[in-house]
mmCIF file of C-alpha atoms in Angstrom:
data_model
loop_
_atom_site.group_PDB
_atom_site.id
_atom_site.type_symbol
_atom_site.label_atom_id
_atom_site.label_comp_id
_atom_site.label_asym_id
_atom_site.label_seq_id
_atom_site.Cartn_x
_atom_site.Cartn_y
_atom_site.Cartn_z
ATOM 1 C CA MET A 1 15.908 -21.704 5.528
ATOM 2 C CA ASN A 2 13.720 -21.961 2.707
ATOM 3 C CA LEU A 3 12.214 -19.050 1.291
ATOM 4 C CA TRP A 4 8.601 -19.387 3.264
ATOM 5 C CA GLY A 5 10.798 -19.518 6.485
ATOM 6 C CA ALA A 6 12.399 -15.999 5.642
ATOM 7 C CA ILE A 7 8.969 -14.670 5.090
ATOM 8 C CA ILE A 8 7.390 -15.813 8.116
ATOM 9 C CA VAL A 9 10.503 -14.733 10.400
ATOM 10 C CA ALA A 10 11.042 -11.471 8.466
ATOM 11 C CA ALA A 11 6.999 -11.105 9.006
ATOM 12 C CA VAL A 12 7.071 -11.778 12.619
ATOM 13 C CA ILE A 13 9.992 -9.228 13.533
ATOM 14 C CA ALA A 14 7.866 -6.732 11.832
ATOM 15 C CA PHE A 15 4.880 -7.058 13.501
ATOM 16 C CA ALA A 16 6.770 -7.256 16.720
ATOM 17 C CA THR A 17 8.386 -4.270 15.970
ATOM 18 C CA LYS A 18 5.149 -2.539 15.543
ATOM 19 C CA LEU A 19 3.699 -4.213 18.488
ATOM 20 C CA ALA A 20 6.382 -3.229 20.589
ATOM 21 C CA GLY A 21 6.310 0.408 20.333
ATOM 22 C CA HIS A 22 2.635 0.024 21.348
ATOM 23 C CA LEU A 23 3.472 -1.709 24.519
ATOM 24 C CA ILE A 24 6.194 -0.710 25.906
ATOM 25 C CA PRO A 25 6.385 2.594 28.085
ATOM 26 C CA ALA A 26 7.258 5.480 26.053
ATOM 27 C CA HIS A 27 10.309 6.453 28.230
ATOM 28 C CA LEU A 28 12.462 3.533 27.119
ATOM 29 C CA LEU A 29 12.938 5.077 23.719
ATOM 30 C CA SER A 30 12.768 8.465 24.738
ATOM 31 C CA GLY A 31 16.330 9.105 24.247
ATOM 32 C CA ARG A 32 16.527 11.815 21.573
ATOM 33 C CA SER A 33 19.694 10.864 20.014
ATOM 34 C CA THR A 34 18.091 7.246 20.271
ATOM 35 C CA ARG A 35 15.082 8.689 18.315
ATOM 36 C CA ARG A 36 17.044 10.495 15.680
ATOM 37 C CA VAL A 37 19.340 7.402 14.995
ATOM 38 C CA MET A 38 15.929 4.945 14.345
ATOM 39 C CA GLY A 39 14.288 7.805 12.679
ATOM 40 C CA ALA A 40 17.468 8.400 10.175
ATOM 41 C CA MET A 41 17.775 4.325 9.505
ATOM 42 C CA PRO A 42 15.431 4.539 6.488
ATOM 43 C CA VAL A 43 17.438 6.968 4.885
ATOM 44 C CA ALA A 44 20.674 5.049 5.404
ATOM 45 C CA LEU A 45 19.183 1.640 4.333
ATOM 46 C CA LEU A 46 17.047 3.285 1.147
ATOM 47 C CA ALA A 47 20.530 5.100 0.122
ATOM 48 C CA ALA A 48 22.264 1.715 -0.095
ATOM 49 C CA LEU A 49 19.724 -0.014 -1.502
ATOM 50 C CA VAL A 50 19.617 2.198 -4.425
ATOM 51 C CA ALA A 51 23.249 2.076 -4.694
ATOM 52 C CA THR A 52 23.774 -1.836 -4.592
ATOM 53 C CA GLN A 53 20.663 -2.078 -6.939
ATOM 54 C CA THR A 54 21.939 0.245 -9.449
ATOM 55 C CA PHE A 55 25.728 -0.693 -9.446
ATOM 56 C CA THR A 56 25.865 -4.452 -8.537
ATOM 57 C CA GLY A 57 26.817 -6.665 -11.904
ATOM 58 C CA PRO A 58 27.319 -10.290 -11.951
ATOM 59 C CA SER A 59 29.069 -11.713 -8.909
ATOM 60 C CA GLY A 60 29.795 -8.476 -7.050
ATOM 61 C CA THR A 61 31.369 -6.349 -9.839
ATOM 62 C CA LEU A 62 30.478 -2.647 -9.943
ATOM 63 C CA VAL A 63 28.941 -1.915 -13.297
ATOM 64 C CA VAL A 64 27.765 1.184 -15.046
ATOM 65 C CA ASP A 65 24.613 0.323 -17.128
ATOM 66 C CA ALA A 66 21.029 1.138 -18.123
ATOM 67 C CA ARG A 67 19.839 1.102 -14.429
ATOM 68 C CA LEU A 68 22.104 4.273 -13.833
ATOM 69 C CA ALA A 69 20.196 5.958 -16.579
ATOM 70 C CA ALA A 70 16.953 4.531 -15.077
ATOM 71 C CA VAL A 71 17.777 6.052 -11.656
ATOM 72 C CA GLY A 72 18.464 9.524 -13.430
ATOM 73 C CA VAL A 73 15.329 9.580 -15.161
ATOM 74 C CA ALA A 74 13.511 8.544 -11.913
ATOM 75 C CA VAL A 75 15.099 11.735 -9.990
ATOM 76 C CA LEU A 76 13.844 13.666 -12.881
ATOM 77 C CA ALA A 77 10.459 12.402 -12.650
ATOM 78 C CA LEU A 78 10.619 12.930 -8.525
ATOM 79 C CA LEU A 79 11.981 16.813 -9.053
ATOM 80 C CA LEU A 80 8.783 16.985 -11.438
ATOM 81 C CA ARG A 81 6.653 15.937 -8.185
ATOM 82 C CA ALA A 82 5.544 12.611 -10.126
ATOM 83 C CA PRO A 83 3.334 10.006 -8.338
ATOM 84 C CA PHE A 84 5.353 6.664 -7.232
ATOM 85 C CA ILE A 85 3.837 4.639 -10.228
ATOM 86 C CA VAL A 86 5.273 6.981 -12.682
ATOM 87 C CA VAL A 87 8.533 7.207 -11.419
ATOM 88 C CA VAL A 88 9.151 3.636 -11.239
ATOM 89 C CA VAL A 89 7.500 3.174 -14.844
ATOM 90 C CA ALA A 90 9.759 5.661 -15.978
ATOM 91 C CA GLY A 91 12.647 3.860 -14.636
ATOM 92 C CA ALA A 92 11.542 0.852 -16.152
ATOM 93 C CA ALA A 93 10.732 1.923 -19.669
ATOM 94 C CA THR A 94 14.034 3.879 -19.862
ATOM 95 C CA ALA A 95 16.029 0.746 -19.236
ATOM 96 C CA ALA A 96 13.847 -1.178 -21.271
ATOM 97 C CA GLY A 97 14.312 1.358 -24.231
ATOM 98 C CA LEU A 98 18.126 1.380 -23.822
ATOM 99 C CA ARG A 99 18.195 -2.501 -23.536
ATOM 100 C CA TRP A 100 15.916 -2.615 -27.011
ATOM 101 C CA LEU A 101 18.714 -0.116 -28.687
ATOM 102 C CA GLY A 102 21.479 -2.662 -27.450
ATOM 103 C CA TRP A 103 23.119 -0.720 -24.593
ATOM 104 C CA GLY A 104 23.108 -1.576 -20.714
ATOM 105 C CA MET B 1 -10.489 13.585 6.556
ATOM 106 C CA LEU B 2 -12.436 10.527 5.137
ATOM 107 C CA ARG B 3 -11.349 11.353 1.418
ATOM 108 C CA GLN B 4 -7.575 12.056 2.600
ATOM 109 C CA GLY B 5 -7.373 9.014 4.394
ATOM 110 C CA LEU B 6 -8.916 7.008 1.523
ATOM 111 C CA SER B 7 -6.943 8.636 -1.439
ATOM 112 C CA VAL B 8 -4.048 7.692 0.513
ATOM 113 C CA GLY B 9 -5.193 3.968 0.356
ATOM 114 C CA VAL B 10 -5.445 4.462 -3.667
ATOM 115 C CA ALA B 11 -2.440 6.312 -4.247
ATOM 116 C CA THR B 12 -0.279 3.270 -1.767
ATOM 117 C CA GLY B 13 -2.418 0.926 -4.009
ATOM 118 C CA ALA B 14 -0.057 1.945 -6.958
ATOM 119 C CA TYR B 15 3.216 0.927 -5.103
ATOM 120 C CA GLY B 16 1.589 -2.505 -4.480
ATOM 121 C CA ILE B 17 1.486 -3.334 -8.336
ATOM 122 C CA SER B 18 5.230 -2.173 -8.611
ATOM 123 C CA PHE B 19 6.003 -4.567 -5.427
ATOM 124 C CA GLY B 20 3.786 -7.863 -6.657
ATOM 125 C CA ALA B 21 6.062 -7.679 -9.905
ATOM 126 C CA LEU B 22 9.460 -7.084 -8.466
ATOM 127 C CA ALA B 23 8.490 -9.762 -5.942
ATOM 128 C CA VAL B 24 7.782 -12.184 -8.599
ATOM 129 C CA ALA B 25 11.054 -10.720 -10.760
ATOM 130 C CA ALA B 26 12.876 -11.469 -7.653
ATOM 131 C CA GLY B 27 12.042 -15.019 -7.558
ATOM 132 C CA LEU B 28 9.099 -15.309 -5.189
ATOM 133 C CA ASP B 29 5.816 -17.000 -6.542
ATOM 134 C CA VAL B 30 2.419 -14.935 -5.942
ATOM 135 C CA TRP B 31 1.488 -16.705 -2.920
ATOM 136 C CA GLN B 32 4.896 -15.744 -1.182
ATOM 137 C CA ALA B 33 4.755 -11.861 -2.555
ATOM 138 C CA CYS B 34 0.902 -11.796 -1.098
ATOM 139 C CA ALA B 35 2.118 -13.458 2.325
ATOM 140 C CA LEU B 36 4.369 -10.424 2.551
ATOM 141 C CA SER B 37 2.107 -7.834 2.081
ATOM 142 C CA LEU B 38 -0.553 -9.419 4.315
ATOM 143 C CA LEU B 39 1.730 -10.164 7.002
ATOM 144 C CA MET B 40 4.732 -8.043 7.174
ATOM 145 C CA PHE B 41 2.444 -4.929 5.761
ATOM 146 C CA THR B 42 5.229 -2.196 5.938
ATOM 147 C CA GLY B 43 6.239 -1.411 2.069
ATOM 148 C CA GLY B 44 10.041 -0.176 2.422
ATOM 149 C CA SER B 45 10.943 -3.569 4.549
ATOM 150 C CA GLN B 46 9.018 -5.605 1.847
ATOM 151 C CA PHE B 47 10.993 -3.679 -1.111
ATOM 152 C CA ALA B 48 14.210 -4.641 0.867
ATOM 153 C CA PHE B 49 13.338 -8.000 1.303
ATOM 154 C CA VAL B 50 12.920 -8.758 -2.272
ATOM 155 C CA GLY B 51 15.447 -6.561 -3.704
ATOM 156 C CA ILE B 52 18.439 -8.244 -1.442
ATOM 157 C CA ILE B 53 16.735 -11.503 -2.663
ATOM 158 C CA ALA B 54 16.802 -10.668 -6.053
ATOM 159 C CA ALA B 55 20.740 -9.975 -5.945
ATOM 160 C CA GLY B 56 21.620 -13.106 -3.759
ATOM 161 C CA GLY B 57 18.736 -15.372 -3.784
ATOM 162 C CA LEU B 58 18.233 -17.964 -0.510
ATOM 163 C CA ALA B 59 21.663 -17.437 0.503
ATOM 164 C CA SER B 60 21.266 -13.789 1.572
ATOM 165 C CA ALA B 61 17.879 -14.500 3.552
ATOM 166 C CA ALA B 62 19.274 -13.350 6.690
ATOM 167 C CA SER B 63 20.717 -10.097 5.122
ATOM 168 C CA ALA B 64 17.069 -9.642 3.459
ATOM 169 C CA ILE B 65 15.663 -10.252 7.007
ATOM 170 C CA ALA B 66 18.148 -7.808 8.625
ATOM 171 C CA ALA B 67 17.664 -5.045 6.387
ATOM 172 C CA ALA B 68 13.835 -5.189 6.300
ATOM 173 C CA SER B 69 13.727 -5.455 10.122
ATOM 174 C CA MET B 70 15.855 -2.421 10.599
ATOM 175 C CA LEU B 71 13.650 -0.462 7.988
ATOM 176 C CA GLY B 72 10.798 -1.723 10.216
ATOM 177 C CA LEU B 73 12.116 0.177 13.074
ATOM 178 C CA ARG B 74 10.450 3.361 12.332
ATOM 179 C CA ASN B 75 7.397 1.885 13.065
ATOM 180 C CA ALA B 76 7.670 1.433 16.489
ATOM 181 C CA LEU B 77 8.352 5.191 16.864
ATOM 182 C CA TYR B 78 4.877 5.699 15.120
ATOM 183 C CA ALA B 79 3.279 3.143 17.457
ATOM 184 C CA LEU B 80 5.103 5.208 20.552
ATOM 185 C CA GLU B 81 3.064 8.148 19.318
ATOM 186 C CA LEU B 82 -0.221 6.538 18.360
ATOM 187 C CA THR B 83 -0.661 4.619 21.453
ATOM 188 C CA PRO B 84 -1.942 7.450 23.622
ATOM 189 C CA LEU B 85 -3.996 8.877 20.603
ATOM 190 C CA LEU B 86 -5.924 5.768 19.966
ATOM 191 C CA GLY B 87 -6.617 4.658 23.104
ATOM 192 C CA VAL B 88 -7.393 1.224 22.544
ATOM 193 C CA ARG B 89 -6.698 -2.512 24.195
ATOM 194 C CA GLY B 90 -6.717 -6.000 23.522
ATOM 195 C CA PRO B 91 -7.479 -7.390 20.220
ATOM 196 C CA ARG B 92 -8.226 -4.016 18.873
ATOM 197 C CA ARG B 93 -4.430 -2.920 20.166
ATOM 198 C CA VAL B 94 -3.397 -5.543 17.656
ATOM 199 C CA ALA B 95 -4.992 -4.341 14.695
ATOM 200 C CA ALA B 96 -3.679 -1.271 15.197
ATOM 201 C CA ALA B 97 -0.306 -2.621 15.739
ATOM 202 C CA HIS B 98 -0.269 -4.395 12.267
ATOM 203 C CA LEU B 99 -1.750 -0.901 10.638
ATOM 204 C CA THR B 100 1.088 1.366 12.064
ATOM 205 C CA ILE B 101 2.837 2.378 9.108
ATOM 206 C CA ASP B 102 4.136 5.559 7.697
ATOM 207 C CA GLU B 103 0.573 6.783 5.765
ATOM 208 C CA SER B 104 -1.622 5.802 8.713
ATOM 209 C CA MET B 105 0.651 7.661 11.365
ATOM 210 C CA ALA B 106 0.907 10.563 8.709
ATOM 211 C CA VAL B 107 -2.790 11.087 8.441
ATOM 212 C CA ALA B 108 -3.430 10.430 12.007
ATOM 213 C CA VAL B 109 -0.999 13.025 13.678
ATOM 214 C CA THR B 110 -1.982 15.762 11.319
ATOM 215 C CA GLN B 111 -5.554 15.951 12.323
ATOM 216 C CA ASP B 112 -6.743 18.900 14.588
ATOM 217 C CA ASP B 113 -8.777 16.555 17.340
ATOM 218 C CA VAL B 114 -8.659 13.471 18.962
ATOM 219 C CA PRO B 115 -11.533 11.643 17.003
ATOM 220 C CA ALA B 116 -10.466 12.726 13.730
ATOM 221 C CA SER B 117 -6.875 11.420 14.495
ATOM 222 C CA ARG B 118 -8.644 8.006 15.354
ATOM 223 C CA LEU B 119 -10.756 7.966 12.429
ATOM 224 C CA GLY B 120 -7.961 9.209 10.498
ATOM 225 C CA PHE B 121 -5.814 6.440 11.652
ATOM 226 C CA TRP B 122 -8.403 3.608 10.790
ATOM 227 C CA VAL B 123 -9.610 4.593 7.683
ATOM 228 C CA THR B 124 -6.107 5.140 6.225
ATOM 229 C CA GLY B 125 -4.868 1.918 7.658
ATOM 230 C CA ILE B 126 -7.577 -0.087 6.501
ATOM 231 C CA SER B 127 -8.137 1.131 2.957
ATOM 232 C CA VAL B 128 -4.162 1.007 2.320
ATOM 233 C CA PHE B 129 -4.000 -2.613 3.837
ATOM 234 C CA VAL B 130 -7.094 -3.586 1.155
ATOM 235 C CA LEU B 131 -5.473 -1.764 -1.472
ATOM 236 C CA TRP B 132 -1.753 -3.119 -1.024
ATOM 237 C CA ASN B 133 -2.816 -6.509 -0.756
ATOM 238 C CA LEU B 134 -4.858 -6.720 -3.495
ATOM 239 C CA THR B 135 -2.744 -4.629 -5.824
ATOM 240 C CA THR B 136 0.043 -7.027 -4.740
ATOM 241 C CA PHE B 137 -1.960 -10.094 -6.276
ATOM 242 C CA VAL B 138 -2.530 -7.931 -9.642
ATOM 243 C CA GLY B 139 0.920 -6.965 -9.656
ATOM 244 C CA ALA B 140 2.406 -10.361 -8.599
ATOM 245 C CA LEU B 141 0.221 -11.847 -11.940
ATOM 246 C CA VAL B 142 1.575 -9.349 -14.098
ATOM 247 C CA GLY B 143 5.154 -9.849 -13.084
ATOM 248 C CA ASN B 144 4.448 -13.534 -13.927
ATOM 249 C CA ALA B 145 2.866 -12.621 -17.323
ATOM 250 C CA ILE B 146 6.080 -10.893 -18.084
ATOM 251 C CA GLY B 147 9.031 -13.641 -18.213
ATOM 252 C CA ASP B 148 12.860 -12.309 -18.073
ATOM 253 C CA PRO B 149 12.481 -9.221 -15.617
ATOM 254 C CA ARG B 150 15.241 -7.337 -17.695
ATOM 255 C CA THR B 151 13.713 -7.284 -20.939
ATOM 256 C CA TYR B 152 10.941 -4.884 -19.461
ATOM 257 C CA GLY B 153 13.215 -3.167 -17.030
ATOM 258 C CA LEU B 154 11.837 -4.723 -13.780
ATOM 259 C CA ASP B 155 15.503 -4.346 -12.687
ATOM 260 C CA ALA B 156 15.402 -0.910 -13.260
ATOM 261 C CA ALA B 157 12.150 -0.349 -11.508
ATOM 262 C CA ALA B 158 13.319 -1.835 -8.424
ATOM 263 C CA CYS B 159 16.217 1.237 -8.280
ATOM 264 C CA ALA B 160 13.601 3.990 -9.440
ATOM 265 C CA ALA B 161 11.331 2.351 -6.563
ATOM 266 C CA PHE B 162 13.853 2.757 -3.601
ATOM 267 C CA ILE B 163 14.969 6.293 -4.761
ATOM 268 C CA ALA B 164 11.410 7.064 -4.917
ATOM 269 C CA LEU B 165 10.931 5.855 -1.191
ATOM 270 C CA LEU B 166 13.986 7.637 -0.041
ATOM 271 C CA TRP B 167 13.157 10.914 -1.374
ATOM 272 C CA PRO B 168 10.637 12.494 0.579
ATOM 273 C CA ARG B 169 13.002 11.584 3.704
ATOM 274 C CA LEU B 170 16.142 14.055 2.233
ATOM 275 C CA ARG B 171 14.434 17.079 4.097
ATOM 276 C CA SER B 172 17.510 18.246 5.797
ATOM 277 C CA ARG B 173 21.301 18.654 5.125
ATOM 278 C CA ASP B 174 21.662 15.810 7.670
ATOM 279 C CA SER B 175 19.927 13.332 6.184
ATOM 280 C CA VAL B 176 21.613 14.114 2.505
ATOM 281 C CA ALA B 177 24.797 13.741 4.259
ATOM 282 C CA ILE B 178 23.450 10.167 5.755
ATOM 283 C CA ALA B 179 22.397 8.991 2.595
ATOM 284 C CA VAL B 180 25.651 9.627 0.668
ATOM 285 C CA VAL B 181 27.632 8.072 3.361
ATOM 286 C CA GLY B 182 25.330 4.883 3.098
ATOM 287 C CA GLY B 183 25.316 4.729 -0.240
ATOM 288 C CA VAL B 184 28.630 5.315 -0.938
ATOM 289 C CA VAL B 185 29.755 2.578 1.999
ATOM 290 C CA ALA B 186 27.348 0.186 0.440
ATOM 291 C CA THR B 187 28.822 0.596 -3.200
ATOM 292 C CA LEU B 188 32.099 0.629 -1.903
ATOM 293 C CA LEU B 189 31.878 -3.224 -0.037
ATOM 294 C CA THR B 190 29.571 -4.623 -2.844
ATOM 295 C CA PRO B 191 32.615 -6.219 -4.439
ATOM 296 C CA THR B 192 34.141 -7.843 -1.094
ATOM 297 C CA LEU B 193 31.092 -8.636 0.432
ATOM 298 C CA PRO B 194 28.046 -11.315 -0.240
ATOM 299 C CA PRO B 195 24.976 -9.347 -1.453
ATOM 300 C CA GLY B 196 23.145 -7.739 0.987
ATOM 301 C CA ILE B 197 25.386 -7.483 3.696
ATOM 302 C CA PRO B 198 26.565 -4.094 2.612
ATOM 303 C CA VAL B 199 23.406 -2.843 2.843
ATOM 304 C CA VAL B 200 22.990 -3.850 6.642
ATOM 305 C CA VAL B 201 26.670 -2.374 7.378
ATOM 306 C CA ALA B 202 25.417 0.880 5.581
ATOM 307 C CA ALA B 203 22.681 1.061 7.645
ATOM 308 C CA ALA B 204 25.537 2.330 10.744
ATOM 309 C CA ALA B 205 25.815 5.242 8.855
ATOM 310 C CA ALA B 206 22.311 6.357 10.558
ATOM 311 C CA LEU B 207 24.895 6.668 13.418
ATOM 312 C CA LEU B 208 25.728 9.885 12.209
ATOM 313 C CA ALA B 209 22.380 10.994 13.662
ATOM 314 C CA TRP B 210 23.414 10.630 17.236
ATOM 315 C CA ARG B 211 24.619 14.338 17.746
ATOM 316 C CA GLU B 212 22.406 17.005 18.082
ATOM 317 C CA PRO B 213 21.577 18.810 14.602
ATOM 318 C CA ARG B 214 23.273 21.951 13.923
ATOM 319 C CA VAL B 215 21.032 24.772 14.529
ATOM 320 C CA ASN B 216 20.949 26.276 11.071
ATOM 321 C CA GLY B 217 17.450 26.034 10.035
ATOM 322 C CA ASP B 218 17.642 22.667 8.961
ATOM 323 C CA GLU B 219 14.813 20.226 10.082
ATOM 324 C CA PRO B 220 15.426 17.445 12.546
ATOM 325 C CA ILE B 221 16.319 14.231 10.498
ATOM 326 C CA GLY B 222 13.806 11.581 11.925
ATOM 327 C CA ALA B 223 11.124 13.864 11.783
ATOM 328 C CA ARG B 224 7.367 11.985 10.448
ATOM 329 C CA SER B 225 7.395 11.336 6.867
#
């Protein structure tokens, strides 16, 4: 599969998921446990993405570098209720600054 | 409410810049970045998709699709709540489905009456759609101009983006526990599995939400964002 193929497949699944919610009878997804698990999925996936994006080094090794400092600054910004774009730019600037100083 | 919908649209536009830049840094071209925003149109899934492609390239395409699709499952739950509220059929229902995202859902369900909910849904959905796509394009051009993503910390920007997307969902002790388990599982699996697979496996941490939440004042997880 090339990259375009992957994009189209992922986009079709995303749209089908949304449409399914509008078309299928509500009672099929009405189990409270089912709904809780579906609702919790973004939490598990996003946490996994934070972890892997932060610690994955070359060829799957775990490393601590400027990205961990960036996440720390991002959390600080979130605690100060900064908007999304400020959090992202602060994270990027932290890593860029540390690398400019020769670390990470 | 009109202002609420439009301002949500403008705020989301700012994510679009980061998404476009990160998508290009991950190896997508400008048009592929724009295609994701036009066709997939659900921010968290798009960030996940390009994040995994950035780590593993085309070889991890299946994981990228799987992670993006699982992140998008919540949109089906939003749709279940929105359908009776919107009362649309035919082509407008297809449009409503495409616009079913965190933001349009949040504005629609917090209005006092049905007409306001409907207007809130459409104004928010359409303004987010327009701005998200425009800013993705701008972000992708910026990302193209930057060159090596590490110099400007774009790889770290991805980490910051994911924690910022996660943050508002950590409102109960149970969701914090699920986040910790998901993060630890993914980290431990990273040295042994191909990129992307640890993220997909870590999604199983969501099964911790199967049992009834303890009655200790915690908000139930999976409540809307």
